[in-house]
CSV table of C-alpha atoms in Angstrom, one decimal:
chain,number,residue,atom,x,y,z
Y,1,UNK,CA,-25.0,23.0,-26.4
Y,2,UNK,CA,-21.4,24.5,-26.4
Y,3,UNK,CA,-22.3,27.4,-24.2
Y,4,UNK,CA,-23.8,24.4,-21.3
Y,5,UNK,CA,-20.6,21.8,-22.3
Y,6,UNK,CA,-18.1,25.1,-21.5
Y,7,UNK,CA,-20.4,26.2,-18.4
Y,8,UNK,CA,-19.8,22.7,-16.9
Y,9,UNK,CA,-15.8,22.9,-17.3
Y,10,UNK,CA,-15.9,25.9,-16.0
Y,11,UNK,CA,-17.4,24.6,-13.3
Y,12,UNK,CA,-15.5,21.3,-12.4
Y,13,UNK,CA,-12.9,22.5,-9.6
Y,14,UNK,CA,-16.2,24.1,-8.0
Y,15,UNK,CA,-17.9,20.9,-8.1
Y,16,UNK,CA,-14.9,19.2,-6.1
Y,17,UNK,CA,-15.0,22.0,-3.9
Y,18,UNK,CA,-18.8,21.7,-3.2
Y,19,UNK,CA,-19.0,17.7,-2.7
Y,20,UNK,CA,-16.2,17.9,-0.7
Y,21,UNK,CA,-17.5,19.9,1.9
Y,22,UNK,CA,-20.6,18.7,1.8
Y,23,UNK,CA,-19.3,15.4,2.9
Y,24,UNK,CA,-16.5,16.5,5.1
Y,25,UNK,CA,-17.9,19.4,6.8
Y,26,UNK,CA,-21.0,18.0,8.0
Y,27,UNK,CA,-18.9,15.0,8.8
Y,28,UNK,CA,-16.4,16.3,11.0
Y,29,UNK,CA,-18.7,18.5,12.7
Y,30,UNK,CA,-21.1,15.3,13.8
Y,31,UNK,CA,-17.8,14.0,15.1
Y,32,UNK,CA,-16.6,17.1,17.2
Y,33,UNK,CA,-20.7,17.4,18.5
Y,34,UNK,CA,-19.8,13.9,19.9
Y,35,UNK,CA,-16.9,14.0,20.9
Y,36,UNK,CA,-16.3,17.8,22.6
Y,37,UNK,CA,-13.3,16.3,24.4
Y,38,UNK,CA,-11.4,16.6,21.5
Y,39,UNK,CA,-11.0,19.9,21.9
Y,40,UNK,CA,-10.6,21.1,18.3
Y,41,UNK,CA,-10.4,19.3,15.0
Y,42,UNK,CA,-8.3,20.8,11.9
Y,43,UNK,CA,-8.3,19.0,8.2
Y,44,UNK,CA,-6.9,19.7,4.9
Y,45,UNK,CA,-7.1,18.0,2.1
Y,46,UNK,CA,-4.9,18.6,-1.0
Y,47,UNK,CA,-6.0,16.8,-4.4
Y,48,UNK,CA,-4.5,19.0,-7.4
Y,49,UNK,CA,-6.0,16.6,-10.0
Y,50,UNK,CA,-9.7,17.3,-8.3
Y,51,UNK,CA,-8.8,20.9,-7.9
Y,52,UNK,CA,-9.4,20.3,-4.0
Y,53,UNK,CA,-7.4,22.5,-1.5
Y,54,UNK,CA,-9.5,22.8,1.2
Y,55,UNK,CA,-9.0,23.4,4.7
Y,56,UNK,CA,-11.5,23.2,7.8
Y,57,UNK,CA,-11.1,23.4,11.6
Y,58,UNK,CA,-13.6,22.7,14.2
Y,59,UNK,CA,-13.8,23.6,17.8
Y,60,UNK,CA,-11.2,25.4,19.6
Y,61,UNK,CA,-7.6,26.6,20.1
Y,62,UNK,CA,-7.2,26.7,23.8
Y,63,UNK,CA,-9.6,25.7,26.7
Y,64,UNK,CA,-8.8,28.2,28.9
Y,65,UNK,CA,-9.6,31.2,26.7
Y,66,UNK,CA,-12.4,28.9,24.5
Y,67,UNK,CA,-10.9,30.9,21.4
Y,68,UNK,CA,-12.2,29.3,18.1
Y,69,UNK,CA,-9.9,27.4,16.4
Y,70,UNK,CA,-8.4,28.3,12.7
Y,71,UNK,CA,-7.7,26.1,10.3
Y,72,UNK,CA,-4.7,28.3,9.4
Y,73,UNK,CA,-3.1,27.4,13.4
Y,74,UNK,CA,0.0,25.3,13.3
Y,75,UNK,CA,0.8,22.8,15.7
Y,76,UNK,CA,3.9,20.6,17.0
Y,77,UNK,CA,3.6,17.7,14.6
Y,78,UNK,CA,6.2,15.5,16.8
Y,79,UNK,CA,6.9,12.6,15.3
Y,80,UNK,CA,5.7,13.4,11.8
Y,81,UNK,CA,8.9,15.4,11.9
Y,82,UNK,CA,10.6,11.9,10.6
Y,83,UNK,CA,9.6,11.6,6.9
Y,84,UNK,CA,10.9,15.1,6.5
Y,85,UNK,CA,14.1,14.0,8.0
Y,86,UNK,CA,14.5,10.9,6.3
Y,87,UNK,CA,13.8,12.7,3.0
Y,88,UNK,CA,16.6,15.5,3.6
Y,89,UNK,CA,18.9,12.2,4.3
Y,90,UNK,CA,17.6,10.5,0.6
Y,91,UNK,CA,18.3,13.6,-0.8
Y,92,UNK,CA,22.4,13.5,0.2
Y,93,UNK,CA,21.8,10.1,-0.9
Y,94,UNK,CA,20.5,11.3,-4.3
Y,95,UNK,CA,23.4,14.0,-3.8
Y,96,UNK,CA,26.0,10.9,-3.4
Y,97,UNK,CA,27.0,12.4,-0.3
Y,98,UNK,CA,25.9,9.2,1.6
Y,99,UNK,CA,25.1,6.0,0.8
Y,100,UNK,CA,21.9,3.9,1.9
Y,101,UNK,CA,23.6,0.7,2.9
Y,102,UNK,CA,27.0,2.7,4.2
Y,103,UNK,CA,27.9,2.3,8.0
Y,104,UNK,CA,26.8,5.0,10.1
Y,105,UNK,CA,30.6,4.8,12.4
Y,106,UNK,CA,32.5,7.2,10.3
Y,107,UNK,CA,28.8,9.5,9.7
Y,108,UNK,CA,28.9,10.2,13.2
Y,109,UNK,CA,30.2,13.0,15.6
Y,110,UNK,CA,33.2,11.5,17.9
Y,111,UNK,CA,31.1,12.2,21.0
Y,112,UNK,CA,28.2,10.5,20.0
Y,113,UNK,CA,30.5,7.7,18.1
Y,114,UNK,CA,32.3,7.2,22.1
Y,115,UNK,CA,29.2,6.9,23.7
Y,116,UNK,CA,27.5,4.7,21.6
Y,117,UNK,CA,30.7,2.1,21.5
Y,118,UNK,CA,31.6,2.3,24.4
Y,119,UNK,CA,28.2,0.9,25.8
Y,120,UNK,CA,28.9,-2.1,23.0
Y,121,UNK,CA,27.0,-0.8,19.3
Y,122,UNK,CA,28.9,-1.8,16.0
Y,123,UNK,CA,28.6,0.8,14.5
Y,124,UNK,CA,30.1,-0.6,11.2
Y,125,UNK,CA,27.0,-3.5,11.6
Y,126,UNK,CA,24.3,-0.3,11.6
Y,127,UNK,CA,23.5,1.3,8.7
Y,128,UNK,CA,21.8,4.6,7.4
Y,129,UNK,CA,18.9,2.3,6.2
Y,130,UNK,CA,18.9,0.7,9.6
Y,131,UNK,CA,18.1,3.8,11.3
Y,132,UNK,CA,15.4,5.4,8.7
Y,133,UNK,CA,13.9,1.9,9.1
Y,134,UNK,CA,13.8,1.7,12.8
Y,135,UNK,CA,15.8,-2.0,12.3
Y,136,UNK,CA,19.4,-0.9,13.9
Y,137,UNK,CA,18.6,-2.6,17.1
Y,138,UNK,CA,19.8,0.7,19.2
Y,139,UNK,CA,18.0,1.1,22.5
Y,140,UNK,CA,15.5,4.4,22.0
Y,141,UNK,CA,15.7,7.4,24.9
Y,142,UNK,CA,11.8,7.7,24.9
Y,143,UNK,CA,9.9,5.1,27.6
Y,144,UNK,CA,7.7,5.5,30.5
Y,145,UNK,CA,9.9,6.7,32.9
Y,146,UNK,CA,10.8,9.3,30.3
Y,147,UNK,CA,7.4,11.1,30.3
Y,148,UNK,CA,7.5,10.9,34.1
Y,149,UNK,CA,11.0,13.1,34.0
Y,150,UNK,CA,9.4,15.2,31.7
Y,151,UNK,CA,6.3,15.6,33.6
Y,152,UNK,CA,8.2,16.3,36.8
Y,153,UNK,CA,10.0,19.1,35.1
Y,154,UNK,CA,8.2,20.2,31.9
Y,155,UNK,CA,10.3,23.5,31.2
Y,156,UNK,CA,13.6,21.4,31.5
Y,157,UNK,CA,15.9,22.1,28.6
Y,158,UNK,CA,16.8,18.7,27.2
Y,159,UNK,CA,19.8,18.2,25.1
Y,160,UNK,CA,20.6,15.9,22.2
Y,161,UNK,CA,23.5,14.4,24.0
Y,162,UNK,CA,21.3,14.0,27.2
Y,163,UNK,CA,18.9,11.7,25.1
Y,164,UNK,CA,21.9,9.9,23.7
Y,165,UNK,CA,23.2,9.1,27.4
Y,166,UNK,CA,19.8,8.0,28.4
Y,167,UNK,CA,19.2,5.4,25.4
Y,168,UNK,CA,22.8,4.1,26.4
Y,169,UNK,CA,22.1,3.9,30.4
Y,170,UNK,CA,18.6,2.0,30.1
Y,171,UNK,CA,19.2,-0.6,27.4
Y,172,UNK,CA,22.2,-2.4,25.6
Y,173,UNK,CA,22.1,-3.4,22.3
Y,174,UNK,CA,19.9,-5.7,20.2
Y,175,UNK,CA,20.4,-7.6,16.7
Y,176,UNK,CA,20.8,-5.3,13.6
Y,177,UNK,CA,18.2,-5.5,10.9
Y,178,UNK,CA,16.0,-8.0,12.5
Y,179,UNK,CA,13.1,-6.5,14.0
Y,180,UNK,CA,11.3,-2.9,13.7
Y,181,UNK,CA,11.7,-1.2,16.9
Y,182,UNK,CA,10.4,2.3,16.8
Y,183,UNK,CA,13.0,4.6,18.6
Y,184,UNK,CA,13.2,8.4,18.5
Y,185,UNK,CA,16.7,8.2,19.1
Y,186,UNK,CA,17.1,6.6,15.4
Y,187,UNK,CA,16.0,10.0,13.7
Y,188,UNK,CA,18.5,12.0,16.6
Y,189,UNK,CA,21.3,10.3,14.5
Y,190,UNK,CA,20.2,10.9,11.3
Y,191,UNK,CA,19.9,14.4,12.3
Y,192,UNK,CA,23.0,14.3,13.3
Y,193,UNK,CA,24.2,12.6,9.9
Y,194,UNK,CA,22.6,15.5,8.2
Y,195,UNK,CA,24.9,17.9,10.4
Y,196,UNK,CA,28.0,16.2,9.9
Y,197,UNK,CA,27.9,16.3,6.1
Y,198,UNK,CA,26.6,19.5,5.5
Y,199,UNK,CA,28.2,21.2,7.9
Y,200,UNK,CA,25.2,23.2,8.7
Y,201,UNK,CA,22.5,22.5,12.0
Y,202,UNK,CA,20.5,20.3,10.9
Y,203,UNK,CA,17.5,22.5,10.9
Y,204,UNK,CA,19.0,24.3,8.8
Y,205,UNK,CA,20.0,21.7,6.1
Y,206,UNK,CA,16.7,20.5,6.2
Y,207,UNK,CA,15.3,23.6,5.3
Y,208,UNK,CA,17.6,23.4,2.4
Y,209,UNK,CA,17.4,20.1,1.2
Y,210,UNK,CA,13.8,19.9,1.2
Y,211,UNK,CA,13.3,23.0,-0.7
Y,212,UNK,CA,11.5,24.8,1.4
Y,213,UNK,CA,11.9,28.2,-0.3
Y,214,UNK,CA,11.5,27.0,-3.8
Y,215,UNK,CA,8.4,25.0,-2.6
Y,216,UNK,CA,6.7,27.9,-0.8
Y,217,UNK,CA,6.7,26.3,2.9
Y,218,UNK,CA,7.2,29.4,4.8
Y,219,UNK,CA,4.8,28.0,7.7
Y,220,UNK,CA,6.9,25.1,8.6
Y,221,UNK,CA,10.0,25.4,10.8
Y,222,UNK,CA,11.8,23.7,13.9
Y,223,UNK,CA,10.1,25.2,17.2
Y,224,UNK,CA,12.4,26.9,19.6
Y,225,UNK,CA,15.3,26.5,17.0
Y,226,UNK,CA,14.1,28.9,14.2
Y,227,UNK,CA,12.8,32.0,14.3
Y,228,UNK,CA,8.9,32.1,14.6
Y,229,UNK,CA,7.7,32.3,10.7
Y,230,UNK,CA,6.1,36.1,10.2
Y,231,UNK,CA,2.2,36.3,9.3
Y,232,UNK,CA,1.5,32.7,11.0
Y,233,UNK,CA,-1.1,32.7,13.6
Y,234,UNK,CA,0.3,31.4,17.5
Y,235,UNK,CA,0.3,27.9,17.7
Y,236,UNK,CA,-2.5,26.2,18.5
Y,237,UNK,CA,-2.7,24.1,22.0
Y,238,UNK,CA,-2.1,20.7,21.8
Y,239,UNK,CA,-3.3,18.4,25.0
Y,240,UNK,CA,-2.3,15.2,26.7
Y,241,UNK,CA,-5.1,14.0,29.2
Y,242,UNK,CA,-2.7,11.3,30.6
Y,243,UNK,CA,-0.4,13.8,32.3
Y,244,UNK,CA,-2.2,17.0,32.5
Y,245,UNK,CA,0.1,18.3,29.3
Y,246,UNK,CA,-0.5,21.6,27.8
Y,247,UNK,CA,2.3,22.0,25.3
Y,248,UNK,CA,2.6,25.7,26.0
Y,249,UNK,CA,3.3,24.3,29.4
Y,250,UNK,CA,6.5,22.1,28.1
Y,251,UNK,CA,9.9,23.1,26.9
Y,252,UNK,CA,9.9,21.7,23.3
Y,253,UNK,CA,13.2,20.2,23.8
Y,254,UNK,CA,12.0,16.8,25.1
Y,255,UNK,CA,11.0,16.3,21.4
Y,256,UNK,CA,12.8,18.6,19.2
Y,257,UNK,CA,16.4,16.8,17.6
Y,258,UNK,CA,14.9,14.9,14.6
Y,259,UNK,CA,12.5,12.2,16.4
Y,260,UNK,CA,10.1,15.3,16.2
Y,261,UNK,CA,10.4,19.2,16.1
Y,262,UNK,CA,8.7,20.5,13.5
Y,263,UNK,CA,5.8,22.8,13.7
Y,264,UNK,CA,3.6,23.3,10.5
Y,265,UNK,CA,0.0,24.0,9.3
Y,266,UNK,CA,-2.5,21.4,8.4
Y,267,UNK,CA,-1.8,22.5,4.7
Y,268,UNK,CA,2.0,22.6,4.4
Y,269,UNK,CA,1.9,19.4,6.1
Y,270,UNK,CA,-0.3,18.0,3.3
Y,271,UNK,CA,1.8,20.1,0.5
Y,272,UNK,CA,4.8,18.4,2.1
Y,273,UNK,CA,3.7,14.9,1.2
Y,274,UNK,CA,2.7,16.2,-2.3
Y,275,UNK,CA,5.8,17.7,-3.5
Y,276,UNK,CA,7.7,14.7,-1.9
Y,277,UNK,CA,5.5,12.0,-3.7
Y,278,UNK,CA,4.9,14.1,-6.9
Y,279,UNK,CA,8.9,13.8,-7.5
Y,280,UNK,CA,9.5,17.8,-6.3
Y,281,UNK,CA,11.9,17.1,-3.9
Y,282,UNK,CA,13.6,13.7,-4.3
Y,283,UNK,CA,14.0,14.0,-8.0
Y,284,UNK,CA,15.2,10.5,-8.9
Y,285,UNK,CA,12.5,7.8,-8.6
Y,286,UNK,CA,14.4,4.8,-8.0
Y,287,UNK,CA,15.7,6.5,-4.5
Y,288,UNK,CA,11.9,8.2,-3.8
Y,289,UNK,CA,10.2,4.8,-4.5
Y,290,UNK,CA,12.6,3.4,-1.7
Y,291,UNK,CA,10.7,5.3,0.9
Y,292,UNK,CA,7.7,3.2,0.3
Y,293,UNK,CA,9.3,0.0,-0.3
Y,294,UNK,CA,9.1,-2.1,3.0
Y,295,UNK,CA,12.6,-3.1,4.6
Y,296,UNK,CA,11.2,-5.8,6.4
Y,297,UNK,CA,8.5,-8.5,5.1
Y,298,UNK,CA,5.0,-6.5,5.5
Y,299,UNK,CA,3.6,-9.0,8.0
Y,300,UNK,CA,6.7,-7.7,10.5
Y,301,UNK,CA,6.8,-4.3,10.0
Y,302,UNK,CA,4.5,-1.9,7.4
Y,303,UNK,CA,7.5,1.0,8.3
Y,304,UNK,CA,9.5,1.3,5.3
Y,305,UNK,CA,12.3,4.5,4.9
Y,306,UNK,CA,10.3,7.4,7.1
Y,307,UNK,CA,7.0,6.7,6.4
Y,308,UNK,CA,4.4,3.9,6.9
Y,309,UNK,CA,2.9,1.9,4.1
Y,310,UNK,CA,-0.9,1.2,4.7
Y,311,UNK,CA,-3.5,0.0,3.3
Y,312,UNK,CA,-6.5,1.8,4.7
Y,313,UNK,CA,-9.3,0.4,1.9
Y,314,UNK,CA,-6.8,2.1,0.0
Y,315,UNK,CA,-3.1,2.2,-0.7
Y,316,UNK,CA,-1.5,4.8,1.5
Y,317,UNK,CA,1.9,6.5,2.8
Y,318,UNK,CA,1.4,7.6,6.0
Y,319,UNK,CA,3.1,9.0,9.5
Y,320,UNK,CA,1.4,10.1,12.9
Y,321,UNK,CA,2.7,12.2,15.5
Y,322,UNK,CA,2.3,11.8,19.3
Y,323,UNK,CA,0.0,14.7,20.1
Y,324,UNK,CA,-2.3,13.7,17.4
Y,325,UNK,CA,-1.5,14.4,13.8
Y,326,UNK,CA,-1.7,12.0,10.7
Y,327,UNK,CA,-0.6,12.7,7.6
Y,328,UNK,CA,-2.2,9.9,4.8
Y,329,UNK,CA,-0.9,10.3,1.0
Y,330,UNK,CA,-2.7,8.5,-2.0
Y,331,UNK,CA,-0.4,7.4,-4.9
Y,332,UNK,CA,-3.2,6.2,-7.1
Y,333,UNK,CA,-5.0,9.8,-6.8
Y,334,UNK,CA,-2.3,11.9,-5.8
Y,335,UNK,CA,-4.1,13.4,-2.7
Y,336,UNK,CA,-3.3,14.0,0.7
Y,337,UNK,CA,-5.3,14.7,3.8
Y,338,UNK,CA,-4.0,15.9,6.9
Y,339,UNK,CA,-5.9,15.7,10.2
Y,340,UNK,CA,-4.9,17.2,13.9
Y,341,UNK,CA,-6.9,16.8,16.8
Y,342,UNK,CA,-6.0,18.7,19.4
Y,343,UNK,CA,-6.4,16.2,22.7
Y,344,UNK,CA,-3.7,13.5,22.6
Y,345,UNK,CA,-5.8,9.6,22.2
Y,346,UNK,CA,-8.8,10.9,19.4
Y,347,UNK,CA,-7.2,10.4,16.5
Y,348,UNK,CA,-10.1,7.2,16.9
Y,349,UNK,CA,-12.9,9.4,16.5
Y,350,UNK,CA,-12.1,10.5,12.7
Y,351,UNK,CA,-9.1,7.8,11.3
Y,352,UNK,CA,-12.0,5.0,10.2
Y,353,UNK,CA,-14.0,7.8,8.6
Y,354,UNK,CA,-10.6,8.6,6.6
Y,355,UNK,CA,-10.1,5.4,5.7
Y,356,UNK,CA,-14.5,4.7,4.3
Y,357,UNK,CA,-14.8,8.1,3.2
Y,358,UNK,CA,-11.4,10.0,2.1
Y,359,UNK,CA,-11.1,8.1,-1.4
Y,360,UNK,CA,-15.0,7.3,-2.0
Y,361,UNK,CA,-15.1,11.5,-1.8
Y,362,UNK,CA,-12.3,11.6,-4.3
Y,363,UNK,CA,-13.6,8.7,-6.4
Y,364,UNK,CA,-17.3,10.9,-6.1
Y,365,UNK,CA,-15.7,14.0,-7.5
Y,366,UNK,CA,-14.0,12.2,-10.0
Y,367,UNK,CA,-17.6,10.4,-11.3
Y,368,UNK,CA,-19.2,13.9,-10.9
Y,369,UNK,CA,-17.1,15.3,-13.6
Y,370,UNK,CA,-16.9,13.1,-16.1
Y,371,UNK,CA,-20.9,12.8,-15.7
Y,372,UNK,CA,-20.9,16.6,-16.2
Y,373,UNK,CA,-18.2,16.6,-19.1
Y,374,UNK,CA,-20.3,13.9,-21.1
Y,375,UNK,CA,-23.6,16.2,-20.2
């Protein structure tokens, strides 16, 4: 009897393992057999109380060559860039170096401070929290008209102050702290911010902050910007239907200055979630719980400080990027799954699957121990 109770603790983190890709696998491979246009599919899923790390990549890396994709590929993960950004700003908040509520006027360079008053912003109305909350009313660089400029000249080198100019030539400014108005150009600044008290790039300071040595995230860097990490695979392709995109085929600095940037691997994505939430990054709770907290009543805006706050049949912290990668963390089980699909517009095919399946498969593994423990 001791011998069987001992063989079945053994044997838990297997268990996890085996349920989990039973479900997923077969899963996510019906999915990619129907929908082919995807082009590939990578998932990871990180649940260190179930023992789960487990990654999984279906279909392929580039169409042209028809190379099978790895699981181990990093892509661009755009706008998922932000909750890392906003977490290197909480942590010169937890630092005292800045101040949630403080006035971003006197946190700014005098360039960008000129051209943002002289086309009418307060800046002592707009706050740090205005900008990690997208509520600081400040007309965003990105619209329609913008993808056409980059599709008309996709290896143009954009430059931060170039984006800045933009936002101030095709809008003027709207009420502070009102309404949630999603702007890249919010995250620019912060980046900036970042700069301007560290004294570092801001790529750099990230890096810092955010622990990336200490954590072990040598796969995650800022494209063009940083040096390409050693033993990483190439990058995967990453596709945009609507204007013919390849992003091998664009210079990454139409997205690259804090509104995204960051190119990582399905797993460091999810093991960046899990060291933020698990309290191994931002160290006091009071400012780490802020990131969750919404700024805005949850019928106006589910965006809180970086990151979305979902319920998806469960309770989740979550961020998307604009080539097609979602990062979704569970506080109640500590897990995180990461999913990228490669073709811009089919995050559809596999999102309602995350949100039925993803914690019934955790909840499963759960049952499946203690059933074996009490055998």
């Amino acid at each position: 009897m001791k011998k069987r109770l001992l063989l079945n603790i053994v044997l838990i983190p297997f268990i996890g393992f085996a349920q989990l890709q039973t479900i997923f696998q077969s899963k996510i491979d019906s999915i990619y057999e129907k929908n082919k246009n995807a082009v590939g599919i990578i998932v990871h899923v990180e649940a260190p109380k179930k023992n789960i790390s487990w990654s999984y990549a279906k279909g392929v890396s580039d169409i042209k060559t028809n190379g099978v994709l790895n699981h181990q590929q990093p892509v661009l993960i755009a706008s998922n860039t932000k909750p890392y950004v906003a977490a290197a700003i909480l942590r010169l908040v937890e630092k005292g170096q800045v101040t949630i509520n403080q006035p971003i006027k006197n946190l700014l360079s005098k360039k960008t401070r000129k051209l943002l008053e002289k086309d009418g912003y307060d800046l002592n109305t707009i706050t740090v929290k205005h900008l990690l909350s997208h509520t600081s009313g400040i007309q965003d660089y990105v619209d329609d008209a913008y993808f056409e400029l980059v599709n008309q000249s996709p290896q143009y080198k954009w430059t931060k102050t170039e984006q800045i100019k933009r936002a101030m030539e095709i809008g003027s400014p709207q009420k502070v702290g009102e309404k949630f108005s999603y702007g890249d150009i919010n995250y620019l600044l912060l980046a900036e911010i970042i700069e301007q008290k560290t004294h570092q790039p801001f790529y750099k300071a990230i890096r810092d902050l955010l622990k990336y040595k200490e954590l072990g995230l040598t796969q995650t860097w800022f494209i063009d910007l940083e040096k390409y990490p050693s033993k990483t695979l190439p990058l995967a392709h990453q596709y945009a239907d609507k204007y013919k995109w390849d992003s091998y085929d664009l210079d990454p600095s139409w997205d690259l200055y804090g509104g995204g940037g960051i190119a990582s691997t399905a797993k460091e994505s999810a093991l960046f979630f899990q060291y933020l939430f698990e309290g191994k990054i931002i160290q006091n709770k009071q400012i780490l719980d802020s990131m969750s907290t919404y700024v805005l009543p949850s019928d106006q805006s589910k965006y809180c400080l970086g990151i979305y706050h979902f319920d998806m049949g469960f309770n989740a912290y979550y961020h998307g990027g604009w080539w097609g990668t979602d990062v979704i963390y569970s506080p109640e089980t500590n897990a995180t799954i990461t999913v990228f699909i490669l073709q811009k517009g089919f995050q559809h095919i596999i999102n309602p699957f995350i949100g039925k399946e993803f914690q019934k498969l955790l909840n499963e593994v759960e049952l499946i121990k203690k059933t074996r423990y009490k055998s």
